[in-house]
Amino acid sequence: MAITSPLKPLQNPNCPYSSFQKTQFFSNSLFLMATEATTTNFQNSDFRPLPQPPDFHPEVIVSPHDGLHFWQFMIAGSVAGCVEHMAMFPVDTVKTHMQALGSCPIKSVGVRHALRSILKSEGLPGLYRGIGAMGLGAGPAHAVYFSVYEVCKKYFSGENPNNSAAHAVSGVCATVASDAVFTPMDTVKQRLQLGNSAAYRGVFDCVKKVLKEEGFGAFYASYRTTVLMNAPYTAVHFTTYEALKRGLIEISPESVSDERVIVHATAGALAGASAAVITTPLDVVKTQLQCQGVCGCDRFKSSSIGDVVKTIMRKDGYKGLMRGWIPRTLFHAPAAAICWSTYEAAKAFFQEINASSESGT
């Protein structure tokens, strides 16, 4: 007895397709119908995705290493440092005047009085005296600063981007290296900020006179104090910055790419302000050591921090150690925001270049 297939196609003499093609088409149609029915049943089944708890947040993975070359960290840091210090230089000039002691034209006054005195005696250019020395020092110093920080952070943190101790230690290593580069030009910068046009005609004239009258050691008279000031400053700054950046990213992880600049600027500003207030007393001591003998300011027998602190306390009391904290905070908060935003933007730029090179585009 012959078995008749249920998929036998209808015989139509006018159809151009063969019997085999008709059978295959009919079979495919039945398969598609069965697939759609199965899919519909599965979607309407009792299987449902589990709801997430209300306090659930997707894990944000922050890589401690950015895949950049050492020289790329240096360029990014150099650009960030120059932009930061050039933008905030007038505020730094006011702070330097407020911290200087002795018979200088400005003594123990507020921000408004200091600014008015500078403008009255030298005009607007007085706010920018020494900016050339800042330009010569900030670029190389910040290149060393950020590159050493990134290398140390990679070494100390391993695969843990949340290691606050590693961030603090890396920051201290970075400041010891960068201060060795920046301190001589910072000394020249502050002397130009306080001195009038007759004292120094410019950066190189200041360097020549200091070498002739005080020797090479004068450029590093404040190095120990600078390191003692910047070590806790940098430790607080980097630790706070990394923690705030991570916290801000976790608040809104889905919009991280759109709000990258806001995240870095906010974290940088808060970190810079908090670190600046804490380390103001040491910054006052540093200014005294770098500006001794300039514009009538006191000259110290040694670079001992204790001797300088005693002199400040004798003349101005405890408040003398916090002199200039307002302009210092006003300087470091926006300066850190500018610096970190510029630095992270430069890093992102180099990351795109590296990715394009690897893909061959």
Short mmCIF file of N, CA and C in Angstrom, two decimals, residues 101 221 224-225 228 281-282 284-286 288-289 300-315 321:
data_model
loop_
_atom_site.label_atom_id
_atom_site.label_comp_id
_atom_site.label_asym_id
_atom_site.label_seq_id
_atom_site.Cartn_x
_atom_site.Cartn_y
_atom_site.Cartn_z
N LEU A 101 55.85 89.22 54.67
CA LEU A 101 55.96 90.00 55.90
C LEU A 101 56.96 91.14 55.74
N ALA A 221 66.10 77.25 48.63
CA ALA A 221 65.98 77.55 50.06
C ALA A 221 64.66 77.03 50.63
N ARG A 224 62.68 72.15 50.91
CA ARG A 224 62.25 71.24 51.98
C ARG A 224 60.85 71.61 52.46
N THR A 225 60.63 72.92 52.65
CA THR A 225 59.30 73.37 53.07
C THR A 225 58.26 73.09 52.01
N LEU A 228 57.41 69.47 52.14
CA LEU A 228 56.62 69.20 53.34
C LEU A 228 55.20 69.75 53.21
N PRO A 281 49.27 76.97 56.31
CA PRO A 281 50.41 77.39 57.15
C PRO A 281 51.78 77.11 56.53
N LEU A 282 51.93 75.94 55.93
CA LEU A 282 53.21 75.62 55.30
C LEU A 282 53.45 76.46 54.05
N VAL A 284 52.55 79.59 53.77
CA VAL A 284 53.02 80.88 54.29
C VAL A 284 54.52 80.81 54.59
N VAL A 285 54.96 79.72 55.21
CA VAL A 285 56.38 79.54 55.50
C VAL A 285 57.19 79.49 54.21
N LYS A 286 56.68 78.79 53.21
CA LYS A 286 57.38 78.69 51.92
C LYS A 286 57.55 80.07 51.28
N GLN A 288 57.68 82.96 52.79
CA GLN A 288 58.66 83.72 53.56
C GLN A 288 60.09 83.36 53.15
N LEU A 289 60.35 82.07 52.97
CA LEU A 289 61.69 81.62 52.62
C LEU A 289 62.07 82.03 51.20
N PHE A 300 66.09 85.40 56.88
CA PHE A 300 66.28 84.45 57.97
C PHE A 300 67.70 83.90 57.96
N LYS A 301 68.20 83.59 59.17
CA LYS A 301 69.55 83.07 59.30
C LYS A 301 69.69 81.67 58.72
N SER A 302 68.59 80.91 58.74
CA SER A 302 68.60 79.55 58.19
C SER A 302 67.24 79.29 57.53
N SER A 303 67.17 78.16 56.85
CA SER A 303 65.91 77.79 56.20
C SER A 303 65.08 76.89 57.10
N SER A 304 65.30 77.00 58.41
CA SER A 304 64.57 76.19 59.37
C SER A 304 63.10 76.61 59.41
N ILE A 305 62.23 75.63 59.28
CA ILE A 305 60.79 75.91 59.33
C ILE A 305 60.40 76.46 60.70
N GLY A 306 61.02 75.93 61.76
CA GLY A 306 60.71 76.38 63.10
C GLY A 306 61.02 77.85 63.31
N ASP A 307 62.16 78.33 62.77
CA ASP A 307 62.53 79.74 62.93
C ASP A 307 61.52 80.65 62.22
N VAL A 308 61.10 80.23 61.05
CA VAL A 308 60.14 81.04 60.30
C VAL A 308 58.79 81.07 61.02
N VAL A 309 58.36 79.93 61.52
CA VAL A 309 57.09 79.88 62.25
C VAL A 309 57.14 80.78 63.48
N LYS A 310 58.26 80.77 64.22
CA LYS A 310 58.39 81.62 65.40
C LYS A 310 58.32 83.09 65.03
N THR A 311 58.95 83.47 63.92
CA THR A 311 58.91 84.86 63.48
C THR A 311 57.49 85.29 63.14
N ILE A 312 56.78 84.43 62.42
CA ILE A 312 55.39 84.73 62.05
C ILE A 312 54.52 84.85 63.29
N MET A 313 54.70 83.92 64.22
CA MET A 313 53.90 83.93 65.44
C MET A 313 54.18 85.20 66.26
N ARG A 314 55.45 85.62 66.32
CA ARG A 314 55.81 86.81 67.10
C ARG A 314 55.20 88.08 66.50
N LYS A 315 55.14 88.14 65.17
CA LYS A 315 54.63 89.34 64.52
C LYS A 315 53.12 89.36 64.37
N LEU A 321 49.69 82.44 60.37
CA LEU A 321 49.93 81.17 59.68
C LEU A 321 48.83 80.84 58.69
#
